[in-house]
Coordinates of C-alpha atoms in Angstrom, one line a residue:
A204 CA -1.7 151.9 -98.3
E205 CA -2.5 153.5 -101.6
Q206 CA -4.8 150.7 -102.6
V207 CA -6.6 150.9 -99.3
E208 CA -7.1 154.7 -99.8
R209 CA -8.4 154.1 -103.4
F210 CA -10.8 151.3 -102.1
T211 CA -12.1 153.5 -99.3
A212 CA -12.7 156.4 -101.8
D213 CA -14.0 154.5 -104.8
G214 CA -15.3 151.2 -103.4
F215 CA -13.1 149.2 -105.8
V216 CA -9.5 148.7 -106.8
G217 CA -8.4 148.1 -110.4
T218 CA -5.4 146.0 -111.4
E219 CA -3.2 146.0 -114.4
E220 CA -2.8 142.3 -114.1
P221 CA -5.5 140.1 -115.7
V222 CA -7.8 138.4 -113.2
L223 CA -9.0 135.8 -115.7
T224 CA -7.1 133.7 -118.2
P225 CA -8.3 134.0 -121.8
S226 CA -10.0 130.6 -121.6
Q227 CA -11.8 131.6 -118.3
L228 CA -13.0 134.8 -119.9
A229 CA -14.2 133.0 -123.0
Q230 CA -16.2 130.6 -120.8
L231 CA -17.6 133.4 -118.8
R232 CA -18.7 135.3 -122.0
A233 CA -20.3 132.1 -123.4
D234 CA -22.2 131.5 -120.1
L235 CA -23.4 135.1 -120.0
D236 CA -24.5 135.0 -123.6
A237 CA -26.5 131.8 -122.9
L238 CA -28.0 133.2 -119.7
A239 CA -29.0 136.5 -121.5
D240 CA -30.7 134.7 -124.4
E241 CA -34.4 135.4 -123.8
E242 CA -35.5 133.2 -126.8
S243 CA -33.8 130.1 -125.4
P244 CA -34.1 130.2 -121.6
Y245 CA -31.1 128.9 -119.7
P246 CA -31.6 125.3 -118.3
D247 CA -31.0 126.3 -114.7
I248 CA -32.9 129.6 -114.9
D249 CA -35.0 128.6 -111.9
L250 CA -31.9 128.9 -109.7
L251 CA -31.9 132.7 -110.2
H252 CA -33.1 135.0 -107.5
E253 CA -34.0 137.7 -110.1
L254 CA -33.9 138.1 -113.8
H255 CA -34.5 141.0 -116.2
Y256 CA -33.6 140.5 -119.8
N257 CA -33.7 144.1 -120.9
E258 CA -34.5 147.0 -118.6
A259 CA -33.6 149.5 -121.3
K260 CA -36.3 148.6 -123.8
G261 CA -37.2 151.4 -126.2
T262 CA -33.6 152.6 -126.3
D263 CA -30.5 151.6 -128.4
S264 CA -29.1 150.0 -125.3
A265 CA -29.6 146.7 -123.5
L266 CA -29.5 146.4 -119.7
F267 CA -29.4 142.7 -118.6
H268 CA -29.8 142.2 -114.8
T269 CA -29.8 139.1 -112.7
L270 CA -29.2 138.0 -109.2
G271 CA -27.9 134.5 -108.3
H272 CA -26.2 133.8 -111.6
W273 CA -23.3 132.3 -109.7
R274 CA -25.7 129.4 -109.0
C275 CA -26.3 128.7 -112.7
A276 CA -22.8 128.2 -114.1
V277 CA -19.5 127.1 -112.8
S278 CA -17.8 130.1 -114.4
F279 CA -19.8 132.6 -112.4
H280 CA -19.5 130.6 -109.2
D281 CA -15.7 130.3 -109.6
L282 CA -15.4 134.0 -110.3
V283 CA -16.8 134.8 -106.8
F284 CA -14.2 132.5 -105.2
L285 CA -11.0 133.2 -107.2
D286 CA -8.0 133.6 -104.9
V287 CA -6.7 136.5 -107.0
V288 CA -9.9 138.3 -106.2
C289 CA -10.7 137.1 -102.7
V290 CA -7.3 137.2 -101.1
G291 CA -6.7 140.8 -102.2
A292 CA -10.2 141.8 -101.2
S293 CA -9.8 140.2 -97.7
Q294 CA -6.5 142.1 -97.2
L295 CA -8.2 145.4 -98.1
L296 CA -11.1 144.8 -95.8
Q297 CA -9.0 144.0 -92.7

């Protein structure tokens, strides 16, 4: 009940339990680094719906934005379908 209230108020629910294993996280980071490398375009970049390498140019920050990245790498695809994420989310949304 408390998680449902937090989800309704905030639009997300945090967890103290890790969602990814260290190796899954390392792979996700490696895939993100490869996808965000503007100098060496990702091999399946044409699968993206949208790509912006840095929407914060002229600042000390970088803002990388993409849509459809789940189509480019298994790690992104699998993240969308992880039971630890999907099952809990489906229970909250019922």
